[in-house]
PDB file of C-alpha atoms and ligand atoms in Angstrom:
ATOM      1  CA  MET R 286      53.790  97.594 204.504  1.00 49.00           C
ATOM      2  CA  LEU R 287      53.883 100.730 202.140  1.00 54.00           C
ATOM      3  CA  LYS R 288      57.250 101.719 200.964  1.00 60.00           C
ATOM      4  CA  GLU R 289      58.131 105.140 202.356  1.00 68.00           C
ATOM      5  CA  LYS R 290      58.962 107.791 199.629  1.00 75.00           C
ATOM      6  CA  ILE R 291      62.339 109.331 199.720  1.00 78.00           C
ATOM      7  CA  LYS R 292      62.109 112.748 201.234  1.00 83.00           C
ATOM      8  CA  ILE R 293      62.169 115.758 198.891  1.00 85.00           C
ATOM      9  CA  GLU R 294      65.143 117.286 200.834  1.00 87.00           C
ATOM     10  CA  VAL R 295      67.034 114.090 200.551  1.00 85.00           C
ATOM     11  CA  ILE R 296      66.621 114.046 196.740  1.00 83.00           C
ATOM     12  CA  GLN R 297      67.561 117.750 196.475  1.00 85.00           C
ATOM     13  CA  LYS R 298      70.711 117.334 198.419  1.00 84.00           C
ATOM     14  CA  VAL R 299      71.836 114.341 196.117  1.00 83.00           C
ATOM     15  CA  LEU R 300      71.083 116.447 192.985  1.00 85.00           C
ATOM     16  CA  ASP R 301      73.079 119.315 194.353  1.00 83.00           C
ATOM     17  CA  ASN R 302      76.212 117.170 194.098  1.00 86.00           C
ATOM     18  CA  TRP R 303      75.485 116.058 190.515  1.00 87.00           C
ATOM     19  CA  ARG R 304      76.748 119.302 188.665  1.00 80.00           C
ATOM     20  CA  GLY R 305      78.673 117.295 185.811  1.00 88.00           C
ATOM     21  CA  PHE R 306      75.434 115.200 185.275  1.00 92.00           C
ATOM     22  CA  PHE R 307      73.611 118.238 183.776  1.00 92.00           C
ATOM     23  CA  LEU R 308      76.399 119.350 181.371  1.00 92.00           C
ATOM     24  CA  PRO R 309      75.467 117.144 178.419  1.00 94.00           C
ATOM     25  CA  TYR R 310      71.890 118.647 178.623  1.00 95.00           C
ATOM     26  CA  GLN R 311      73.285 122.196 178.456  1.00 93.00           C
ATOM     27  CA  MET R 312      75.360 121.179 175.273  1.00 93.00           C
ATOM     28  CA  ALA R 313      72.330 119.557 173.826  1.00 95.00           C
ATOM     29  CA  LEU R 314      70.288 122.693 174.389  1.00 94.00           C
ATOM     30  CA  HIS R 315      72.654 124.706 172.071  1.00 90.00           C
ATOM     31  CA  GLU R 316      72.499 121.936 169.462  1.00 91.00           C
ATOM     32  CA  LEU R 317      68.640 121.899 169.471  1.00 93.00           C
ATOM     33  CA  GLU R 318      68.401 125.543 169.420  1.00 93.00           C
ATOM     34  CA  SER R 319      70.450 125.967 166.387  1.00 91.00           C
ATOM     35  CA  ASP R 320      68.972 123.001 164.684  1.00 91.00           C
ATOM     36  CA  PHE R 321      65.470 124.434 164.944  1.00 93.00           C
ATOM     37  CA  LYS R 322      66.553 127.897 163.849  1.00 93.00           C
ATOM     38  CA  ILE R 323      68.098 126.187 160.724  1.00 91.00           C
ATOM     39  CA  ILE R 324      64.902 124.180 160.223  1.00 91.00           C
ATOM     40  CA  ASP R 325      62.889 127.403 160.279  1.00 93.00           C
ATOM     41  CA  LEU R 326      65.208 129.131 157.811  1.00 94.00           C
ATOM     42  CA  GLU R 327      65.048 126.235 155.359  1.00 90.00           C
ATOM     43  CA  TRP R 328      61.309 126.170 155.674  1.00 89.00           C
ATOM     44  CA  LYS R 329      61.087 130.005 154.841  1.00 92.00           C
ATOM     45  CA  ILE R 330      63.216 129.420 151.763  1.00 94.00           C
ATOM     46  CA  GLN R 331      61.083 126.442 150.664  1.00 89.00           C
ATOM     47  CA  HIS R 332      57.652 127.459 151.633  1.00 85.00           C
ATOM     48  CA  GLY R 333      57.842 131.329 151.940  1.00 89.00           C
ATOM     49  CA  TYR R 334      56.850 131.540 155.563  1.00 89.00           C
ATOM     50  CA  SER R 335      58.173 130.956 158.997  1.00 92.00           C
ATOM     51  CA  VAL R 336      56.889 127.586 160.438  1.00 93.00           C
ATOM     52  CA  ILE R 337      57.974 128.410 163.939  1.00 96.00           C
ATOM     53  CA  GLU R 338      55.987 131.236 165.524  1.00 95.00           C
ATOM     54  CA  HIS R 339      58.014 130.976 168.631  1.00 94.00           C
ATOM     55  CA  MET R 340      60.205 128.487 170.413  1.00 96.00           C
ATOM     56  CA  LYS R 341      61.241 128.120 173.962  1.00 96.00           C
ATOM     57  CA  ILE R 342      63.978 125.939 175.489  1.00 95.00           C
ATOM     58  CA  ARG R 343      63.905 125.157 179.060  1.00 94.00           C
ATOM     59  CA  PHE R 344      65.525 123.034 181.824  1.00 93.00           C
ATOM     60  CA  LYS R 345      63.212 121.196 184.111  1.00 94.00           C
ATOM     61  CA  THR R 346      63.324 123.316 187.358  1.00 91.00           C
ATOM     62  CA  LEU R 347      65.001 121.480 190.212  1.00 89.00           C
ATOM     63  CA  ARG R 348      61.823 121.537 192.065  1.00 87.00           C
ATOM     64  CA  SER R 349      59.836 119.863 189.250  1.00 91.00           C
ATOM     65  CA  LEU R 350      62.642 117.295 188.803  1.00 93.00           C
ATOM     66  CA  VAL R 351      62.737 116.439 192.453  1.00 91.00           C
ATOM     67  CA  GLU R 352      58.994 116.066 192.541  1.00 91.00           C
ATOM     68  CA  LYS R 353      59.010 113.805 189.515  1.00 94.00           C
ATOM     69  CA  ILE R 354      61.753 111.538 191.053  1.00 93.00           C
ATOM     70  CA  GLN R 355      59.712 111.167 194.148  1.00 92.00           C
ATOM     71  CA  ARG R 356      56.450 110.690 192.406  1.00 93.00           C
ATOM     72  CA  LYS R 357      57.783 108.048 190.073  1.00 94.00           C
ATOM     73  CA  GLU R 358      59.984 106.542 192.820  1.00 93.00           C
ATOM     74  CA  ILE R 359      63.002 106.612 190.686  1.00 94.00           C
ATOM     75  CA  PRO R 360      66.278 105.249 192.310  1.00 92.00           C
ATOM     76  CA  LEU R 361      68.583 107.979 193.091  1.00 91.00           C
ATOM     77  CA  THR R 362      71.315 107.045 190.707  1.00 93.00           C
ATOM     78  CA  GLN R 363      72.352 109.107 187.670  1.00 94.00           C
ATOM     79  CA  GLU R 364      71.711 106.202 185.246  1.00 95.00           C
ATOM     80  CA  ALA R 365      68.074 105.780 186.511  1.00 96.00           C
ATOM     81  CA  VAL R 366      67.403 109.454 186.342  1.00 95.00           C
ATOM     82  CA  ARG R 367      68.950 109.782 182.809  1.00 94.00           C
ATOM     83  CA  ASN R 368      66.916 106.799 181.678  1.00 94.00           C
ATOM     84  CA  GLU R 369      63.593 107.429 183.239  1.00 96.00           C
ATOM     85  CA  ILE R 370      63.142 111.201 183.148  1.00 97.00           C
ATOM     86  CA  ARG R 371      63.302 112.208 179.599  1.00 97.00           C
ATOM     87  CA  ASP R 372      62.256 115.873 179.913  1.00 97.00           C
ATOM     88  CA  ILE R 373      65.073 117.416 181.795  1.00 96.00           C
ATOM     89  CA  LEU R 374      65.640 119.263 178.592  1.00 97.00           C
ATOM     90  CA  GLY R 375      62.527 120.549 176.781  1.00 97.00           C
ATOM     91  CA  VAL R 376      61.746 122.538 173.662  1.00 97.00           C
ATOM     92  CA  ARG R 377      58.471 123.968 172.991  1.00 98.00           C
ATOM     93  CA  ILE R 378      57.689 124.886 169.418  1.00 98.00           C
ATOM     94  CA  VAL R 379      54.529 126.894 168.567  1.00 98.00           C
ATOM     95  CA  THR R 380      53.221 126.980 165.121  1.00 96.00           C
ATOM     96  CA  SER R 381      50.371 128.714 163.411  1.00 94.00           C
ATOM     97  CA  PHE R 382      48.641 125.895 161.771  1.00 95.00           C
ATOM     98  CA  ILE R 383      47.866 122.340 162.947  1.00 96.00           C
ATOM     99  CA  ASP R 384      49.277 120.800 159.699  1.00 94.00           C
ATOM    100  CA  ASP R 385      52.611 122.359 160.483  1.00 95.00           C
ATOM    101  CA  VAL R 386      52.793 120.472 163.730  1.00 97.00           C
ATOM    102  CA  TYR R 387      52.811 117.264 161.885  1.00 97.00           C
ATOM    103  CA  MET R 388      55.038 118.461 159.018  1.00 93.00           C
ATOM    104  CA  LEU R 389      57.633 119.434 161.611  1.00 94.00           C
ATOM    105  CA  LYS R 390      57.276 116.088 163.293  1.00 96.00           C
ATOM    106  CA  GLU R 391      57.971 114.326 159.878  1.00 95.00           C
ATOM    107  CA  HIS R 392      60.969 116.633 159.282  1.00 91.00           C
ATOM    108  CA  ILE R 393      62.321 115.638 162.808  1.00 93.00           C
ATOM    109  CA  GLU R 394      61.907 111.984 161.899  1.00 95.00           C
ATOM    110  CA  GLN R 395      63.948 112.263 158.938  1.00 93.00           C
ATOM    111  CA  ARG R 396      66.931 113.854 160.693  1.00 92.00           C
ATOM    112  CA  GLU R 397      69.996 111.724 161.353  1.00 93.00           C
ATOM    113  CA  ASP R 398      71.174 113.731 164.344  1.00 93.00           C
ATOM    114  CA  ILE R 399      67.807 113.228 166.277  1.00 95.00           C
ATOM    115  CA  ARG R 400      66.411 109.974 167.061  1.00 96.00           C
ATOM    116  CA  MET R 401      62.720 109.442 167.901  1.00 97.00           C
ATOM    117  CA  ILE R 402      62.183 107.370 171.053  1.00 97.00           C
ATOM    118  CA  ARG R 403      58.493 107.834 171.806  1.00 98.00           C
ATOM    119  CA  ILE R 404      55.583 109.978 170.363  1.00 98.00           C
ATOM    120  CA  LYS R 405      52.777 111.068 172.633  1.00 98.00           C
ATOM    121  CA  ASP R 406      50.052 112.543 170.526  1.00 98.00           C
ATOM    122  CA  TYR R 407      47.802 114.605 172.820  1.00 98.00           C
ATOM    123  CA  ILE R 408      46.210 116.305 169.674  1.00 97.00           C
ATOM    124  CA  GLN R 409      44.600 112.987 168.474  1.00 97.00           C
ATOM    125  CA  ASP R 410      44.076 111.921 172.044  1.00 97.00           C
ATOM    126  CA  PRO R 411      43.821 114.978 174.305  1.00 96.00           C
ATOM    127  CA  LYS R 412      44.303 114.811 178.076  1.00 95.00           C
ATOM    128  CA  MET R 413      41.320 114.762 180.475  1.00 93.00           C
ATOM    129  CA  SER R 414      41.938 118.325 181.222  1.00 92.00           C
ATOM    130  CA  GLY R 415      41.543 119.298 177.514  1.00 95.00           C
ATOM    131  CA  TYR R 416      45.369 119.684 177.073  1.00 96.00           C
ATOM    132  CA  LYS R 417      46.447 119.369 173.466  1.00 97.00           C
ATOM    133  CA  SER R 418      50.011 119.151 172.173  1.00 98.00           C
ATOM    134  CA  LEU R 419      52.335 116.783 170.322  1.00 98.00           C
ATOM    135  CA  HIS R 420      55.177 115.441 172.476  1.00 98.00           C
ATOM    136  CA  LEU R 421      58.162 113.894 170.935  1.00 98.00           C
ATOM    137  CA  ILE R 422      60.604 112.153 173.203  1.00 98.00           C
ATOM    138  CA  VAL R 423      63.887 112.219 171.319  1.00 97.00           C
ATOM    139  CA  GLU R 424      67.658 111.894 171.826  1.00 97.00           C
ATOM    140  CA  THR R 425      69.875 114.382 170.156  1.00 96.00           C
ATOM    141  CA  GLN R 426      73.391 113.886 169.153  1.00 95.00           C
ATOM    142  CA  VAL R 427      76.036 115.907 170.831  1.00 93.00           C
ATOM    143  CA  PHE R 428      79.726 115.965 169.623  1.00 90.00           C
ATOM    144  CA  LEU R 429      82.338 115.926 172.332  1.00 89.00           C
ATOM    145  CA  SER R 430      86.001 116.194 171.410  1.00 89.00           C
ATOM    146  CA  ASN R 431      86.543 112.459 171.592  1.00 92.00           C
ATOM    147  CA  GLU R 432      82.994 110.963 171.329  1.00 94.00           C
ATOM    148  CA  ILE R 433      79.359 111.333 170.290  1.00 95.00           C
ATOM    149  CA  ILE R 434      76.687 111.128 172.909  1.00 94.00           C
ATOM    150  CA  TRP R 435      72.912 111.082 172.675  1.00 96.00           C
ATOM    151  CA  VAL R 436      71.072 113.283 175.116  1.00 96.00           C
ATOM    152  CA  PRO R 437      67.335 112.879 175.835  1.00 97.00           C
ATOM    153  CA  ALA R 438      64.896 115.783 175.335  1.00 97.00           C
ATOM    154  CA  GLU R 439      61.177 116.299 175.013  1.00 98.00           C
ATOM    155  CA  ILE R 440      60.044 118.485 172.135  1.00 98.00           C
ATOM    156  CA  GLN R 441      56.415 119.773 172.526  1.00 98.00           C
ATOM    157  CA  ILE R 442      54.907 121.077 169.316  1.00 98.00           C
ATOM    158  CA  ARG R 443      51.585 122.816 169.274  1.00 98.00           C
ATOM    159  CA  THR R 444      49.589 125.656 167.605  1.00 98.00           C
ATOM    160  CA  SER R 445      49.245 129.130 169.038  1.00 97.00           C
ATOM    161  CA  ALA R 446      45.679 128.292 170.181  1.00 97.00           C
ATOM    162  CA  MET R 447      46.788 125.199 171.948  1.00 98.00           C
ATOM    163  CA  ASP R 448      49.661 127.070 173.537  1.00 98.00           C
ATOM    164  CA  PHE R 449      47.419 129.877 174.702  1.00 96.00           C
ATOM    165  CA  TRP R 450      45.129 127.399 176.306  1.00 96.00           C
ATOM    166  CA  ALA R 451      47.930 125.437 177.955  1.00 97.00           C
ATOM    167  CA  SER R 452      49.754 128.492 179.332  1.00 94.00           C
ATOM    168  CA  THR R 453      46.638 130.128 180.634  1.00 92.00           C
ATOM    169  CA  GLU R 454      45.325 126.863 182.114  1.00 92.00           C
ATOM    170  CA  HIS R 455      48.722 126.443 183.833  1.00 91.00           C
ATOM    171  CA  LYS R 456      48.457 129.878 185.301  1.00 87.00           C
ATOM    172  CA  LEU R 457      44.852 129.294 186.509  1.00 85.00           C
ATOM    173  CA  ASN R 458      45.832 125.860 188.092  1.00 82.00           C
ATOM    174  CA  TYR R 459      49.006 127.107 189.725  1.00 73.00           C
ATOM    175  CA  LYS R 460      46.905 128.357 192.633  1.00 71.00           C
ATOM    176  CA  TYR R 461      45.489 124.905 193.222  1.00 74.00           C
ATOM    177  CA  GLN R 462      48.822 122.989 193.234  1.00 70.00           C
ATOM    178  CA  GLY R 463      48.291 119.719 194.985  1.00 66.00           C
ATOM    179  CA  GLU R 464      44.607 120.231 195.327  1.00 75.00           C
ATOM    180  CA  THR R 465      41.616 119.606 192.903  1.00 76.00           C
ATOM    181  CA  VAL R 466      40.476 122.467 190.803  1.00 80.00           C
ATOM    182  CA  PRO R 467      36.760 123.055 191.297  1.00 87.00           C
ATOM    183  CA  GLU R 468      34.629 120.887 188.923  1.00 88.00           C
ATOM    184  CA  ASP R 469      32.817 123.824 187.203  1.00 91.00           C
ATOM    185  CA  ALA R 470      36.187 125.507 186.449  1.00 89.00           C
ATOM    186  CA  GLN R 471      37.514 122.175 185.047  1.00 90.00           C
ATOM    187  CA  LYS R 472      34.399 121.913 182.819  1.00 93.00           C
ATOM    188  CA  GLN R 473      34.830 125.427 181.618  1.00 94.00           C
ATOM    189  CA  LEU R 474      38.387 124.732 180.753  1.00 94.00           C
ATOM    190  CA  ILE R 475      37.404 121.721 178.717  1.00 95.00           C
ATOM    191  CA  GLU R 476      34.896 123.917 176.867  1.00 96.00           C
ATOM    192  CA  LEU R 477      37.464 126.466 176.215  1.00 96.00           C
ATOM    193  CA  ALA R 478      39.845 123.758 174.839  1.00 96.00           C
ATOM    194  CA  LYS R 479      37.107 122.761 172.437  1.00 96.00           C
ATOM    195  CA  ALA R 480      36.681 126.401 171.302  1.00 96.00           C
ATOM    196  CA  SER R 481      40.362 126.708 170.661  1.00 96.00           C
ATOM    197  CA  SER R 482      40.326 123.408 168.593  1.00 96.00           C
ATOM    198  CA  LEU R 483      37.490 124.830 166.607  1.00 97.00           C
ATOM    199  CA  MET R 484      39.714 127.911 165.919  1.00 96.00           C
ATOM    200  CA  ASP R 485      42.574 125.814 164.660  1.00 96.00           C
ATOM    201  CA  LYS R 486      40.334 123.744 162.328  1.00 95.00           C
ATOM    202  CA  GLU R 487      38.782 127.042 160.881  1.00 96.00           C
ATOM    203  CA  MET R 488      42.115 128.589 160.352  1.00 94.00           C
ATOM    204  CA  SER R 489      43.435 125.410 158.607  1.00 93.00           C
ATOM    205  CA  ASN R 490      40.255 125.424 156.470  1.00 94.00           C
ATOM    206  CA  LEU R 491      40.714 129.118 155.594  1.00 93.00           C
ATOM    207  CA  ARG R 492      44.277 128.403 154.682  1.00 90.00           C
ATOM    208  CA  THR R 493      43.474 125.524 152.405  1.00 89.00           C
ATOM    209  CA  LYS R 494      40.702 127.671 150.679  1.00 90.00           C
ATOM    210  CA  LEU R 495      43.149 130.490 150.162  1.00 89.00           C
ATOM    211  CA  LEU R 496      45.988 128.369 148.903  1.00 84.00           C
ATOM    212  CA  ALA R 497      43.524 126.737 146.374  1.00 83.00           C
ATOM    213  CA  ASN R 498      42.729 130.159 144.762  1.00 75.00           C
TER     214      ASN R 498
HETATM  215  P1  LIG O1186      57.561 120.956 183.868  1.00 72.49           P
HETATM  216  O1  LIG O1186      58.892 120.558 184.345  1.00 72.49           O
HETATM  217  O2  LIG O1186      56.910 121.911 184.676  1.00 72.49           O
HETATM  218  O3  LIG O1186      57.669 121.427 182.415  1.00 72.49           O
HETATM  219  P2  LIG O1186      55.870 110.626 181.712  1.00 72.49           P
HETATM  220  O4  LIG O1186      57.365 110.996 181.916  1.00 72.49           O
HETATM  221  O5  LIG O1186      55.529 110.295 180.280  1.00 72.49           O
HETATM  222  O6  LIG O1186      55.484 109.400 182.518  1.00 72.49           O
HETATM  223  P3  LIG O1186      54.942 113.286 182.281  1.00 72.49           P
HETATM  224  O7  LIG O1186      56.186 113.816 181.599  1.00 72.49           O
HETATM  225  O8  LIG O1186      54.490 113.745 183.516  1.00 72.49           O
HETATM  226  O9  LIG O1186      55.049 111.774 182.360  1.00 72.49           O
HETATM  227  O10 LIG O1186      53.823 113.302 181.076  1.00 72.49           O
HETATM  228  P4  LIG O1186      53.207 114.216 180.106  1.00 72.49           P
HETATM  229  O11 LIG O1186      51.874 114.599 180.596  1.00 72.49           O
HETATM  230  O12 LIG O1186      53.287 113.619 178.770  1.00 72.49           O
HETATM  231  O13 LIG O1186      54.002 115.660 179.939  1.00 72.49           O
HETATM  232  C1  LIG O1186      54.070 116.561 181.006  1.00 72.49           C
HETATM  233  C2  LIG O1186      54.145 117.917 180.456  1.00 72.49           C
HETATM  234  O14 LIG O1186      53.070 118.135 179.488  1.00 72.49           O
HETATM  235  C3  LIG O1186      53.855 118.998 181.500  1.00 72.49           C
HETATM  236  O15 LIG O1186      55.099 119.297 182.049  1.00 72.49           O
HETATM  237  C4  LIG O1186      53.292 120.187 180.859  1.00 72.49           C
HETATM  238  O16 LIG O1186      54.286 120.850 180.209  1.00 72.49           O
HETATM  239  C5  LIG O1186      52.431 119.410 179.710  1.00 72.49           C
HETATM  240  N1  LIG O1186      51.052 119.089 180.285  1.00 72.49           N
HETATM  241  C6  LIG O1186      50.614 117.935 180.402  1.00 72.49           C
HETATM  242  N2  LIG O1186      49.327 117.978 180.915  1.00 72.49           N
HETATM  243  C7  LIG O1186      48.962 119.301 181.003  1.00 72.49           C
HETATM  244  C8  LIG O1186      47.744 119.978 181.340  1.00 72.49           C
HETATM  245  O17 LIG O1186      46.667 119.368 181.597  1.00 72.49           O
HETATM  246  N3  LIG O1186      47.799 121.368 181.189  1.00 72.49           N
HETATM  247  C9  LIG O1186      48.948 121.986 180.880  1.00 72.49           C
HETATM  248  N4  LIG O1186      48.896 123.313 180.924  1.00 72.49           N
HETATM  249  N5  LIG O1186      50.130 121.378 180.610  1.00 72.49           N
HETATM  250  C10 LIG O1186      50.154 120.039 180.608  1.00 72.49           C
HETATM  251  P5  LIG O1186      55.353 119.417 183.671  1.00 72.49           P
HETATM  252  O18 LIG O1186      54.963 118.023 184.163  1.00 72.49           O
HETATM  253  O19 LIG O1186      54.369 120.428 184.158  1.00 72.49           O
HETATM  254  O20 LIG O1186      56.778 119.672 183.980  1.00 72.49           O
END
């Protein structure tokens, strides 16, 4: 017999009573925000330009969290949710050039206050939809008055072109939530993803050429 999924309303009710559970994520948000502002400043001093075009930090919406718990059939305990859902806190960093995406990744890997848990490289290996981005699943250090804790977060790093594609595709797909997007629209989106990759490559080539002069 098929296991019945826990109802969305039940999950929501349980999470409503977990206020303390989300506090470390709020603390980590401030840590990560100031870490990346400092990284950007250091970069500006060393390389003469700002590596981060823009940055956005977000908490997973309750709706998205509840749906993920249900979809992945995660037990309704704080330990299971903490261990299995690593993107409750998310940072999105947008760069101008593709090389900068990987230079930022290397920089993050060298930091002692952030530990890398998993790398999902959707730039080398794009999603079926055409989605490209580098996802780093990390844990960041947070200093409490009497202990140090490690809080999970997902850092998405991508170029402006990848970001434009992803946010526009997200808006276009919103209408079809839960249903399949028409095939011709999917094909067109894949073509547009290829066009935006071409733009990234050309921009990188241009930069290399100009820096060589
Ligand atoms: P939200 O809360 O709306 O931001 P996993 O935990 O690894 O098993 P997960 O997290 O579903 O599974 O995997 P994935 O695909 O690595 O990361 C999901 C996030 O990547 C999404 O967040 C989007 O931000 C982004 N993403 C992945 N695929 C696409 C895509 O085809 N188009 C766009 N626009 N974005 C994509 P969520 O799930 O929407 O959560």
